[in-house]
XYZ file of C-alpha atoms in Angstrom:
769
model
C -36.943 33.641 74.574
C -33.406 34.961 74.273
C -32.133 31.590 75.416
C -34.165 29.871 72.692
C -32.808 32.239 70.062
C -29.251 31.546 71.274
C -29.867 27.782 71.081
C -31.294 28.057 67.566
C -28.357 30.245 66.502
C -25.857 27.760 67.919
C -27.634 24.897 66.203
C -27.601 26.829 62.891
C -23.872 27.464 63.046
C -23.304 23.891 64.164
C -25.229 22.634 61.148
C -23.333 25.058 58.877
C -20.034 23.872 60.339
C -21.096 20.257 60.002
C -22.307 20.861 56.429
C -19.097 22.626 55.569
C -17.099 19.763 57.029
C -19.132 17.217 55.099
C -18.812 19.276 51.900
C -15.117 19.653 52.544
C -14.709 15.924 52.987
C -16.769 15.247 49.878
C -14.854 17.881 47.903
C -11.554 16.469 49.086
C -12.654 13.001 48.028
C -13.769 14.260 44.615
C -10.514 16.173 44.043
C -8.557 13.100 45.078
C -10.526 11.006 42.568
C -9.802 13.509 39.796
C -6.133 13.564 40.764
C -5.957 9.769 40.594
C -7.652 9.817 37.191
C -5.046 12.243 35.868
C -2.150 10.277 37.323
C -3.434 6.922 36.072
C -3.987 8.022 32.486
C -1.342 10.699 32.030
C 1.617 8.921 33.608
C 1.227 5.734 31.564
C 0.681 5.329 27.816
C -1.197 8.508 27.051
C -2.360 7.498 23.576
C -3.007 4.442 21.495
C -0.716 4.867 18.496
C -1.902 2.895 15.452
C 0.577 0.857 13.452
C 1.447 2.780 10.313
C 1.978 1.036 6.960
C 4.460 2.444 4.451
C 5.008 1.661 0.788
C 8.398 0.407 -0.281
C 11.037 3.191 -0.253
C 11.886 4.667 -3.647
C 15.475 3.837 -4.564
C 16.979 5.926 -7.363
C 20.147 4.689 -9.056
C 21.678 4.656 -12.547
C 19.962 2.040 -14.698
C 16.644 2.041 -12.825
C 13.612 1.898 -15.101
C 11.548 4.926 -14.113
C 10.514 8.039 -16.004
C 10.857 11.573 -14.706
C 7.060 11.774 -14.833
C 6.664 8.723 -12.583
C 9.323 9.985 -10.179
C 7.483 13.283 -9.814
C 4.200 11.429 -9.361
C 5.613 9.409 -6.487
C 7.217 12.477 -4.918
C 3.823 14.157 -4.913
C 2.244 11.023 -3.483
C 4.680 11.454 -0.610
C 3.823 15.107 -0.094
C 6.874 16.597 -1.815
C 6.188 20.149 -2.997
C 7.432 21.679 -6.235
C 9.468 24.847 -5.721
C 11.551 27.098 -7.940
C 13.832 28.377 -5.194
C 16.458 26.757 -2.974
C 15.098 23.414 -1.878
C 14.162 22.477 1.679
C 13.460 18.920 2.866
C 10.490 17.420 1.072
C 10.756 19.664 -2.001
C 11.734 19.195 -5.644
C 12.087 21.121 -8.882
C 12.654 20.256 -12.533
C 14.645 21.779 -15.351
C 15.149 20.454 -18.902
C 14.095 16.925 -17.949
C 16.349 16.815 -14.860
C 14.799 16.346 -11.423
C 16.300 18.026 -8.351
C 15.024 16.907 -4.955
C 15.866 17.111 -1.284
C 14.919 14.005 0.672
C 13.526 14.032 4.183
C 15.356 12.567 7.147
C 13.809 9.152 7.774
C 14.216 5.995 9.844
C 14.436 3.072 7.434
C 14.708 -0.595 8.354
C 18.487 -0.346 8.193
C 18.741 2.857 10.214
C 18.268 6.602 10.002
C 19.122 8.342 6.759
C 19.849 12.048 6.819
C 18.410 14.432 4.269
C 20.322 14.639 0.993
C 19.958 16.888 -2.033
C 19.997 14.805 -5.186
C 20.070 15.460 -8.952
C 18.589 12.777 -11.205
C 19.210 12.517 -14.969
C 17.057 10.480 -17.387
C 17.230 9.032 -20.872
C 14.308 7.130 -22.414
C 12.519 6.482 -19.118
C 15.660 5.213 -17.417
C 17.905 6.913 -14.866
C 21.337 7.622 -16.332
C 22.880 9.421 -13.366
C 22.328 10.338 -9.717
C 24.465 13.063 -8.160
C 24.829 14.888 -4.880
C 23.579 18.348 -5.862
C 25.885 20.096 -3.386
C 29.167 18.276 -4.084
C 28.350 17.174 -7.663
C 29.750 13.764 -6.779
C 28.045 10.645 -8.238
C 25.721 8.755 -5.883
C 25.307 5.018 -6.016
C 21.782 5.500 -4.759
C 19.416 8.222 -3.624
C 16.711 6.807 -1.351
C 13.418 8.657 -0.893
C 11.273 8.113 2.195
C 8.187 5.936 1.584
C 4.614 7.176 1.572
C 2.101 6.214 4.250
C -0.555 3.961 2.704
C -2.592 3.053 5.780
C -2.846 2.454 9.499
C -4.602 0.073 11.881
C -6.897 2.190 14.009
C -8.055 1.380 17.544
C -11.785 1.006 18.194
C -12.010 4.730 18.931
C -10.956 5.436 15.351
C -8.350 7.928 16.577
C -5.282 8.299 14.389
C -2.300 10.437 15.286
C 1.443 10.868 14.877
C 3.192 11.905 18.075
C 5.211 15.117 18.312
C 7.862 16.086 20.823
C 8.524 19.667 21.928
C 11.510 19.799 19.581
C 9.137 19.121 16.646
C 7.096 22.269 17.320
C 8.311 25.261 15.233
C 8.421 28.511 17.197
C 6.212 30.255 14.654
C 3.609 27.550 15.157
C 3.762 27.908 18.980
C 3.416 31.696 18.726
C 0.414 31.368 16.398
C -1.314 28.725 18.520
C -0.966 30.656 21.785
C -1.904 34.008 20.225
C -5.189 32.546 19.058
C -6.032 30.037 21.804
C -4.310 31.125 25.036
C -2.181 34.286 25.230
C -1.433 33.859 28.925
C -0.593 30.150 28.721
C 2.852 30.526 30.303
C 1.547 32.641 33.234
C -1.805 31.176 34.327
C -2.354 28.245 36.704
C -4.631 26.203 34.450
C -7.552 28.601 34.590
C -7.485 32.297 33.652
C -10.009 34.458 35.573
C -9.141 37.518 33.501
C -9.709 35.560 30.327
C -13.073 34.324 31.606
C -14.212 37.856 32.497
C -12.962 39.215 29.157
C -14.849 36.503 27.236
C -17.983 37.139 29.325
C -17.820 40.872 28.557
C -17.286 40.355 24.822
C -20.092 37.813 24.579
C -22.528 40.055 26.468
C -21.646 43.036 24.295
C -22.067 41.008 21.102
C -25.210 39.285 22.289
C -23.815 35.932 21.251
C -20.801 33.697 21.878
C -17.852 35.334 20.119
C -15.061 34.446 22.551
C -14.162 31.587 24.867
C -12.549 31.745 28.260
C -11.103 28.248 28.405
C -7.337 28.001 28.636
C -5.351 25.621 26.502
C -4.972 23.417 29.603
C -8.749 23.333 30.080
C -9.208 22.388 26.429
C -6.768 19.517 26.920
C -8.656 18.323 30.016
C -12.006 18.492 28.205
C -10.697 16.622 25.128
C -8.620 14.033 26.956
C -10.499 13.314 30.194
C -14.051 14.603 29.937
C -17.051 14.624 27.634
C -18.499 17.531 25.676
C -21.621 17.835 27.826
C -22.424 21.466 28.738
C -23.094 21.246 32.485
C -21.845 23.134 35.535
C -20.547 19.845 36.990
C -18.365 19.241 33.906
C -17.072 22.839 33.899
C -16.266 22.532 37.610
C -14.346 19.274 37.066
C -12.580 20.840 34.090
C -11.307 23.763 36.177
C -10.171 21.534 39.075
C -8.399 19.103 36.733
C -6.725 21.927 34.801
C -5.357 23.266 38.086
C -4.132 19.785 39.134
C -2.537 19.229 35.719
C -0.608 22.487 36.000
C 0.701 21.479 39.448
C 1.880 18.031 38.344
C 3.351 18.746 34.887
C 5.373 21.535 33.347
C 4.158 23.837 30.593
C 6.153 22.082 27.853
C 4.547 18.725 28.659
C 1.076 20.236 28.662
C 1.672 22.071 25.375
C 2.972 18.918 23.664
C 0.077 16.854 25.035
C -2.402 19.398 23.678
C -0.731 19.358 20.252
C -0.959 15.560 20.139
C -4.535 15.282 21.462
C -6.467 18.009 19.644
C -9.111 16.810 17.150
C -8.666 18.399 13.724
C -10.799 16.505 11.250
C -12.545 13.343 10.163
C -12.310 11.062 7.141
C -14.830 8.246 7.324
C -14.171 6.343 10.549
C -10.713 7.855 10.839
C -10.446 10.722 13.318
C -7.501 13.057 12.672
C -5.866 13.957 15.995
C -2.814 16.112 16.612
C -1.041 18.682 14.490
C 1.541 16.233 13.119
C -1.045 14.061 11.393
C -3.237 17.027 10.444
C -0.269 18.674 8.739
C 0.295 15.571 6.614
C -3.418 15.010 6.044
C -4.184 18.521 4.786
C -0.848 19.620 3.310
C 1.094 16.398 2.744
C 4.084 17.687 4.733
C 5.657 17.727 8.162
C 4.587 20.473 10.571
C 8.106 21.874 10.458
C 7.767 22.392 6.682
C 4.610 24.505 6.735
C 4.792 28.173 5.842
C 3.093 30.976 7.764
C -0.165 30.851 5.787
C -0.462 27.076 6.228
C 0.238 27.295 9.971
C -2.459 29.961 10.278
C -4.941 27.758 8.414
C -4.091 24.733 10.573
C -4.533 26.686 13.832
C -7.760 28.146 12.461
C -9.261 24.641 12.172
C -9.308 24.306 15.989
C -12.354 26.583 16.230
C -14.439 24.047 14.277
C -12.833 21.076 12.473
C -15.971 20.335 10.450
C -16.833 23.976 9.750
C -13.315 25.032 8.766
C -12.190 21.856 6.992
C -10.026 23.288 4.182
C -10.839 20.409 1.806
C -14.614 20.526 2.208
C -14.976 24.263 2.889
C -11.975 26.010 1.275
C -13.335 29.565 1.236
C -14.587 29.389 4.820
C -11.237 27.959 5.887
C -9.344 30.700 4.096
C -11.438 33.392 5.774
C -10.632 31.821 9.138
C -6.932 31.734 8.180
C -7.037 35.453 7.424
C -8.535 36.144 10.862
C -5.662 34.222 12.461
C -3.132 36.211 10.436
C -4.810 39.460 11.557
C -4.428 38.368 15.196
C -0.717 37.757 14.584
C -0.070 41.152 13.028
C -2.154 42.947 15.701
C -0.034 41.276 18.388
C 3.155 42.229 16.501
C 4.161 38.591 16.040
C 4.574 39.241 12.306
C 5.078 42.471 10.364
C 2.794 43.845 7.671
C 4.964 42.533 4.853
C 4.736 38.980 6.226
C 1.021 39.480 6.730
C 0.424 40.638 3.141
C 2.560 37.845 1.682
C 0.666 35.248 3.709
C -2.723 36.711 2.737
C -1.723 36.448 -0.930
C -0.559 32.830 -0.547
C -2.795 30.151 -2.021
C -3.089 27.510 0.670
C -6.050 25.816 -0.985
C -4.059 23.598 -3.368
C -4.885 20.153 -2.040
C -3.877 18.267 -5.173
C -1.576 16.072 -3.116
C -4.488 14.802 -1.051
C -6.580 14.137 -4.145
C -3.709 12.249 -5.787
C -3.264 10.145 -2.683
C -6.936 9.265 -2.565
C -6.921 8.183 -6.212
C -5.037 5.074 -5.115
C -7.116 2.615 -3.109
C -4.857 0.556 -0.855
C -7.597 -1.250 1.095
C -7.128 -4.702 -0.478
C -3.357 -4.600 -0.064
C -3.619 -3.388 3.539
C -5.953 -6.321 4.207
C -3.207 -8.711 3.091
C -0.619 -6.897 5.230
C -2.868 -7.079 8.281
C -3.474 -10.807 7.834
C 0.243 -11.461 7.625
C 0.925 -9.303 10.685
C -1.696 -11.075 12.788
C 0.385 -14.228 12.519
C 2.950 -12.499 14.769
C 1.195 -9.603 16.521
C -1.971 -9.152 18.579
C -4.734 -6.718 17.667
C -3.612 -4.505 20.565
C -0.055 -4.438 19.201
C -1.321 -3.274 15.814
C -3.660 -0.589 17.146
C -1.769 0.910 20.075
C 1.986 0.282 20.013
C 3.003 2.603 17.170
C 4.580 -0.105 14.995
C 6.037 1.015 11.666
C 5.316 -1.506 8.897
C 7.435 -1.410 5.740
C 5.512 -3.048 2.910
C 6.399 -4.005 -0.665
C 3.753 -1.899 -2.438
C 4.931 0.285 -5.325
C 2.594 3.318 -5.229
C 3.104 4.384 -8.857
C 2.622 0.876 -10.252
C -0.384 0.451 -7.966
C -1.986 3.700 -9.075
C -1.547 2.871 -12.765
C -2.551 -0.779 -12.416
C -5.681 0.121 -10.464
C -6.712 2.710 -13.045
C -6.174 0.394 -16.028
C -7.883 -2.523 -14.307
C -10.960 -0.482 -13.476
C -11.219 0.972 -16.985
C -10.937 -2.472 -18.598
C -13.515 -4.138 -16.355
C -16.038 -1.332 -16.858
C -15.569 -1.602 -20.624
C -15.916 -5.392 -20.561
C -19.109 -5.359 -18.523
C -21.179 -5.690 -21.690
C -24.393 -6.407 -19.836
C -24.137 -3.054 -18.068
C -25.520 -4.790 -14.985
C -22.408 -3.917 -13.010
C -22.166 -7.544 -11.932
C -18.722 -8.097 -13.438
C -16.110 -8.172 -10.706
C -12.437 -8.967 -10.605
C -9.111 -9.033 -8.834
C -5.479 -8.734 -9.789
C -2.018 -9.089 -8.275
C 1.183 -7.608 -9.714
C 4.552 -8.606 -8.285
C 8.256 -9.099 -8.842
C 8.827 -12.558 -10.331
C 12.286 -12.923 -8.754
C 11.732 -11.681 -5.199
C 8.078 -12.599 -4.748
C 7.310 -9.073 -3.579
C 3.728 -7.950 -4.223
C 3.766 -4.504 -5.845
C 0.035 -3.984 -6.315
C -3.145 -5.852 -5.377
C -6.857 -5.203 -5.791
C -9.610 -7.421 -4.433
C -12.514 -5.771 -6.266
C -13.551 -2.736 -8.275
C -14.302 -0.395 -5.356
C -12.925 -2.140 -2.279
C -13.752 -0.727 1.125
C -12.621 -1.760 4.593
C -14.290 -5.038 5.510
C -15.287 -5.941 1.944
C -14.793 -9.430 0.518
C -11.226 -9.509 -0.804
C -11.413 -11.548 -3.994
C -7.662 -11.510 -4.522
C -7.220 -13.437 -1.262
C -10.491 -15.249 -0.653
C -12.288 -15.930 -3.931
C -11.906 -19.665 -4.545
C -12.589 -20.136 -8.259
C -11.914 -22.908 -10.744
C -8.734 -21.961 -12.580
C -9.370 -23.712 -15.893
C -6.417 -23.866 -18.246
C -4.128 -22.035 -15.810
C -3.393 -25.503 -14.427
C -1.986 -26.830 -17.704
C 1.637 -25.690 -17.150
C 1.744 -28.050 -14.142
C 0.750 -30.979 -16.408
C 3.428 -30.183 -18.997
C 6.039 -29.484 -16.306
C 5.354 -32.932 -14.862
C 6.036 -34.447 -18.284
C 9.259 -32.473 -18.719
C 10.351 -33.566 -15.266
C 9.799 -37.209 -16.293
C 11.959 -36.924 -19.405
C 9.618 -35.613 -22.099
C 10.881 -32.851 -24.402
C 9.118 -29.996 -26.148
C 9.220 -32.044 -29.357
C 7.812 -35.223 -27.809
C 4.776 -36.385 -29.801
C 1.502 -36.526 -27.884
C -2.040 -37.319 -28.974
C -4.845 -34.812 -29.228
C -7.795 -37.166 -29.602
C -11.084 -37.772 -27.868
C -11.159 -39.206 -24.368
C -14.102 -40.856 -22.640
C -13.824 -41.813 -18.956
C -16.450 -43.327 -16.663
C -16.503 -43.376 -12.887
C -17.880 -46.092 -10.615
C -21.380 -44.634 -10.807
C -21.338 -44.873 -14.583
C -21.080 -41.131 -15.159
C -19.077 -40.427 -18.296
C -16.662 -37.530 -18.658
C -15.890 -36.516 -22.228
C -13.753 -33.375 -22.439
C -13.441 -31.453 -25.690
C -11.230 -28.804 -27.210
C -12.497 -25.235 -27.314
C -13.013 -25.561 -31.083
C -14.728 -28.967 -30.627
C -12.188 -30.671 -32.938
C -9.327 -33.156 -32.668
C -5.834 -32.299 -33.916
C -4.135 -35.686 -34.008
C -0.464 -36.127 -33.217
C 1.252 -32.923 -32.176
C 4.411 -31.801 -30.394
C 4.229 -31.418 -26.641
C 4.815 -27.643 -26.655
C 1.872 -27.187 -29.075
C -0.540 -28.718 -26.592
C 0.304 -25.989 -24.078
C 0.724 -23.127 -26.558
C -2.686 -23.753 -28.134
C -4.259 -24.856 -24.834
C -5.582 -28.101 -26.303
C -7.746 -29.869 -23.748
C -7.598 -33.321 -25.305
C -3.814 -33.306 -25.626
C -3.506 -32.138 -22.023
C -5.832 -34.828 -20.678
C -4.073 -37.593 -22.609
C -0.685 -36.360 -21.424
C -1.881 -35.983 -17.840
C -3.219 -39.518 -17.765
C 0.112 -40.758 -19.132
C 2.215 -39.030 -16.489
C -0.271 -39.760 -13.694
C -2.672 -37.612 -11.696
C -0.670 -38.112 -8.505
C 2.458 -36.754 -10.198
C 0.554 -33.716 -11.481
C -0.797 -33.053 -7.983
C 2.741 -33.390 -6.605
C 3.976 -30.824 -9.131
C 1.257 -28.416 -8.022
C 2.385 -28.748 -4.417
C 5.998 -28.170 -5.415
C 4.869 -25.051 -7.257
C 3.453 -23.720 -3.994
C -0.218 -24.784 -4.075
C -0.923 -25.573 -0.429
C -4.248 -27.355 -0.392
C -5.532 -30.893 -0.674
C -6.079 -31.825 -4.313
C -8.644 -34.470 -5.315
C -7.224 -36.848 -7.925
C -10.002 -36.689 -10.496
C -9.234 -36.495 -14.243
C -11.025 -33.114 -14.378
C -8.099 -31.793 -12.333
C -6.134 -31.775 -15.604
C -8.438 -29.067 -16.997
C -8.497 -26.904 -13.884
C -11.463 -28.073 -11.828
C -9.383 -27.268 -8.732
C -10.419 -24.009 -7.029
C -7.755 -21.465 -6.103
C -7.644 -17.793 -5.172
C -5.728 -15.304 -7.345
C -3.085 -15.171 -4.586
C -2.610 -18.951 -4.734
C -2.349 -18.815 -8.528
C 0.219 -16.025 -8.154
C 2.367 -18.241 -5.913
C 2.150 -21.104 -8.410
C 3.241 -18.926 -11.324
C 5.966 -17.239 -9.279
C 7.738 -20.589 -9.070
C 7.442 -20.968 -12.851
C 8.536 -17.392 -13.589
C 11.539 -17.628 -11.211
C 12.948 -20.669 -13.021
C 11.928 -23.195 -10.382
C 13.085 -21.181 -7.372
C 10.038 -20.770 -5.165
C 9.968 -17.626 -3.039
C 7.006 -17.093 -0.688
C 4.996 -14.091 -1.811
C 5.834 -11.112 0.403
C 3.802 -8.048 1.310
C 6.011 -6.957 4.249
C 9.739 -6.232 4.276
C 10.068 -5.539 7.978
C 8.779 -3.841 11.135
C 10.146 -1.147 13.466
C 8.833 -0.543 16.964
C 7.846 2.877 18.284
C 11.475 3.536 19.225
C 12.473 2.933 15.559
C 14.248 -0.358 16.388
C 13.879 -3.345 14.015
C 11.777 -6.142 15.490
C 11.107 -8.070 12.277
C 12.983 -8.460 9.000
C 11.457 -10.626 6.277
C 14.500 -11.898 4.451
C 14.345 -13.437 0.991
C 13.932 -17.211 1.258
C 14.177 -19.603 -1.670
C 13.355 -23.272 -2.253
C 14.141 -25.183 -5.436
C 11.863 -28.011 -6.583
C 12.505 -27.999 -10.343
C 15.646 -27.417 -12.358
C 16.128 -24.140 -14.225
C 16.470 -26.181 -17.434
C 13.017 -27.736 -17.105
C 11.539 -24.352 -16.268
C 13.269 -22.727 -19.242
C 11.542 -25.208 -21.547
C 8.187 -24.551 -19.874
C 8.711 -20.787 -20.090
C 9.431 -21.129 -23.817
C 6.160 -23.009 -24.322
C 4.323 -20.267 -22.426
C 6.004 -17.649 -24.623
C 4.717 -19.585 -27.636
C 1.248 -19.428 -26.108
C 1.489 -15.637 -26.370
C 3.311 -15.608 -29.713
C 1.048 -17.933 -31.711
C -1.398 -19.548 -29.289
C -4.346 -18.506 -27.167
C -2.609 -15.367 -25.957
C -1.522 -14.000 -29.304
C -3.996 -11.113 -29.187
C -1.820 -9.716 -26.411
C 0.591 -8.547 -29.125
C -2.043 -6.023 -30.197
C -1.746 -4.380 -26.786
C 2.012 -4.913 -26.305
C 3.499 -5.008 -29.817
C 7.061 -4.248 -28.644
C 7.177 -7.026 -26.054
C 8.510 -10.261 -27.528
C 9.330 -12.176 -24.335
C 5.944 -12.378 -22.653
C 5.092 -15.784 -21.227
C 1.523 -16.401 -20.155
C -1.517 -18.598 -19.974
C -5.200 -17.881 -20.452
C -7.888 -19.668 -18.469
C -11.612 -19.994 -19.121
C -14.037 -22.106 -17.094
C -17.332 -23.735 -18.090
C -20.085 -21.386 -19.264
C -17.603 -18.516 -19.233
C -17.928 -18.126 -15.480
C -14.262 -17.246 -14.973
C -11.792 -15.342 -17.128
C -8.142 -15.761 -16.054
C -4.703 -14.708 -17.234
C -1.342 -15.291 -15.571
C 1.814 -13.996 -17.230
C 5.298 -12.630 -16.771
C 7.841 -10.579 -18.682
C 11.070 -8.992 -17.481
C 10.790 -8.646 -13.720
C 6.991 -8.363 -13.712
C 4.564 -11.173 -12.866
C 0.811 -10.700 -12.765
C -2.450 -12.598 -12.315
C -5.887 -11.270 -13.276
C -9.303 -12.823 -12.629
C -12.660 -11.586 -13.902
C -16.034 -13.072 -13.058
C -19.269 -12.486 -11.180
C -19.815 -13.240 -7.518
C -22.943 -15.261 -8.315
C -21.174 -17.427 -10.925
C -23.149 -16.026 -13.862
C -21.954 -16.316 -17.459
C -19.650 -13.354 -18.156
C -19.357 -13.949 -21.887
C -15.581 -13.584 -21.512
C -12.774 -15.993 -22.275
C -9.387 -15.671 -20.671
C -8.062 -13.923 -23.770
C -11.003 -11.537 -24.251
C -11.245 -10.490 -20.596
C -8.487 -11.013 -18.039
C -5.672 -10.976 -20.618
C -6.773 -7.573 -21.894
C -6.714 -6.166 -18.362
C -3.264 -7.707 -17.781
C -1.945 -6.212 -21.023
C -3.291 -2.748 -20.265
C -1.680 -2.817 -16.826
C 1.751 -3.948 -18.063
C 1.642 -1.505 -20.982
C 1.465 1.440 -18.631
C 4.123 0.573 -16.045
C 7.915 0.802 -16.151
C 9.967 -2.218 -15.173
C 13.280 -3.965 -15.811
C 12.710 -6.005 -18.988
C 15.872 -8.110 -18.769
C 15.245 -11.862 -19.003
C 17.306 -14.547 -17.217
C 20.061 -16.159 -19.251
C 19.374 -19.696 -20.577
C 20.898 -22.491 -18.471
C 24.216 -23.745 -19.842
C 22.838 -27.139 -20.866
C 20.269 -25.673 -23.248
C 20.803 -25.945 -27.010
C 18.481 -24.946 -29.840
C 17.162 -27.292 -32.509
C 15.368 -26.361 -35.700
C 12.084 -28.236 -36.046
C 9.037 -28.268 -38.298
C 6.088 -28.853 -35.954
C 2.953 -30.604 -37.199
C 0.285 -28.420 -38.752
C -2.604 -27.639 -36.457
C -5.512 -28.183 -38.846
C -8.428 -26.942 -36.805
C -8.118 -23.243 -37.494
C -6.360 -20.808 -39.747
C -5.216 -19.136 -36.571
C -3.094 -22.187 -35.818
C -0.658 -21.969 -38.719
C 2.824 -23.124 -37.743
C 6.246 -22.516 -39.260
C 9.719 -24.014 -38.767
C 11.281 -22.651 -35.605
C 14.078 -23.304 -33.130
C 13.084 -25.056 -29.924
C 15.215 -25.251 -26.762
C 16.414 -28.740 -25.916
C 18.437 -30.420 -23.164
C 21.676 -32.319 -23.796
C 23.917 -32.698 -26.878
C 23.346 -31.207 -30.326
C 25.285 -29.335 -32.953
C 23.375 -26.109 -33.349
C 22.113 -23.399 -31.101
C 19.294 -20.976 -31.860
C 21.208 -19.252 -34.663
C 23.136 -22.323 -35.872
C 26.576 -20.791 -35.272
C 27.955 -22.671 -32.297
C 28.078 -26.244 -30.984
C 26.699 -27.024 -27.578
C 28.020 -30.013 -25.662
C 25.976 -32.118 -23.316
C 26.015 -30.810 -19.796
C 23.901 -32.191 -16.992
C 22.021 -29.744 -14.791
C 24.084 -29.347 -11.646
C 23.904 -27.361 -8.442
C 26.283 -24.919 -10.126
C 23.686 -24.312 -12.891
C 21.038 -23.691 -10.267
C 23.205 -21.242 -8.338
C 24.198 -19.418 -11.546
C 20.563 -19.115 -12.602
C 19.313 -17.776 -9.297
C 22.148 -15.241 -9.169
C 21.167 -14.173 -12.681
C 17.589 -13.725 -11.479
C 18.569 -11.739 -8.405
C 20.974 -9.567 -10.395
C 18.055 -8.635 -12.650
C 16.510 -6.862 -9.670
C 19.438 -4.497 -9.332
C 20.487 -4.021 -12.971
């Protein structure tokens, strides 16, 4: 019996030893797997960093058209805070109409710019002086860092801005560790004392009031593991925290935690890391936050949805006060600092609300499409590219607001079917300053500014008249406005008519365009040839196959607002075609330039021909179909533009330019219903309201040297009392004895390359003067 007991005992210990060995082998294998997981993910690219899109930088210099109000608005868009004391980076103050600001250090396309304190003086919505506040020396330019208008998120939706250890303020580190992990610099990844303390406090309270996880364990759970509450996950978390502490130093772990932590959600965008959270909630860098703001930010960790300071301000402030109490109890701040922080209002999130008032979705869509011509989706969602765009945030905010208000007012049916799109840009550089593809665009929506192919109606007419001018016609050439009847091979008859259903007989060429006379345009177009008109359209930048039907002459061709914008840019820039730009350049994650979109120009028409066409378009606004624009912009006497209306009032268009501004507006319904709007009653009103509310350089290019002015008495347009004409001076090419005021002779001078160069330099100088 004793022998049997001994055998059983030996077998038991043998099985225990064998089981222990097997468990040891299995445990070793599991630990090795966890170690490999850490090494694989943590030693390579730890995070996918989305490409970030910036607006254009704000350049302040004497002579720039901008009001103090608009400057302050853009500063607040960028998270600048108003202060009445000595300024730190990212702050400004005002006194007697003068703006004082201190810029932030920033990496621009042309290199890093250090912070500078600048004083800006204004007179009548124009900068009259920029000075270095410290030295009082004049500055040629004060450049303010651009605002972030969007990013291209990976499929996880995670957005973050990476921090280094040098970016972490000591007060922030002290606050974070006091609240989340007091023994961070002494434990080995897990803290047994902390676990026992949390267990005791929770048992005494009868509920979970304290956690025992170290900061390292939190990092492991957030970065490597799921949120499932199982013993297996807690076991893996402890093992991995220990491994992490053995492989990496405390600084690396702290920085990784600060970049990984989840701190909020906005739609599909997940806010990760303290750098992005600081900008998201307070509009400033982490290094610029005060004690109360740091306490609020650290307080969010406990529950990003519960303590979201935008959605739950009072709850968030109570949590902030608890954090401040922890700091004073641990003697990290004194009672005076504590009381001052408690009394600080950290719930002013006006900056965030201002930012959200501007919807950049449609513009970002254009930027992304342009980028995908050169970069993969992975590049845009994981490589941390910095995209410098052309968007002007103040113009965009105002244009968007005016556009929305006009469309809502014009939706007479109240069916909310009326839609629209607009593009505002610089006529000389081709830079797009603002773009909207619908009334309430969201990510993934149909972008009407880019994709809506609509008949353009009378917007095509400048191409017909330009073709005639290019073939030797003048503004005073006589053309016929009489009925036309054309039949195709099937016997179908096309009989266009004027809007007023009347004929106007023999008129001057410029009148046909100014009054948008369909019959005159068709007769002229047939004279110059459909193929020539189509060629002019291509030279103006219309890149699509054009069917040579007579209806082309009245705008049966379908274009998007962006394509129309390119066409009119060539007209507005005096024949110098510049591809429309939404991107100025790109920096990689190391802040090195990898793409610069330089200004490129092609000339297809002479500045002289374009000057004549521009004059006719100015007449269209002065006395023609666009004359109601003067009711909106009574002080603007150099607006050139063209209305467009399609059959059954399906489309309302206006394209126009003045000073440095060029804009295209389209209104219509997605199902092609009758809108009841003409180009002048719909799109032109929206265009006028936008331009009325923005500041821009209103200088016009100088006339080419071979232009003289001739006094003429144009034929009376009999159809309407609205079409009364008076003697006026018209620009002409060649030799004559009088200019526009009859005081000086002008000799014949052929358009030469020198004229072209002089004109384009005039145009470019307008950008900087």
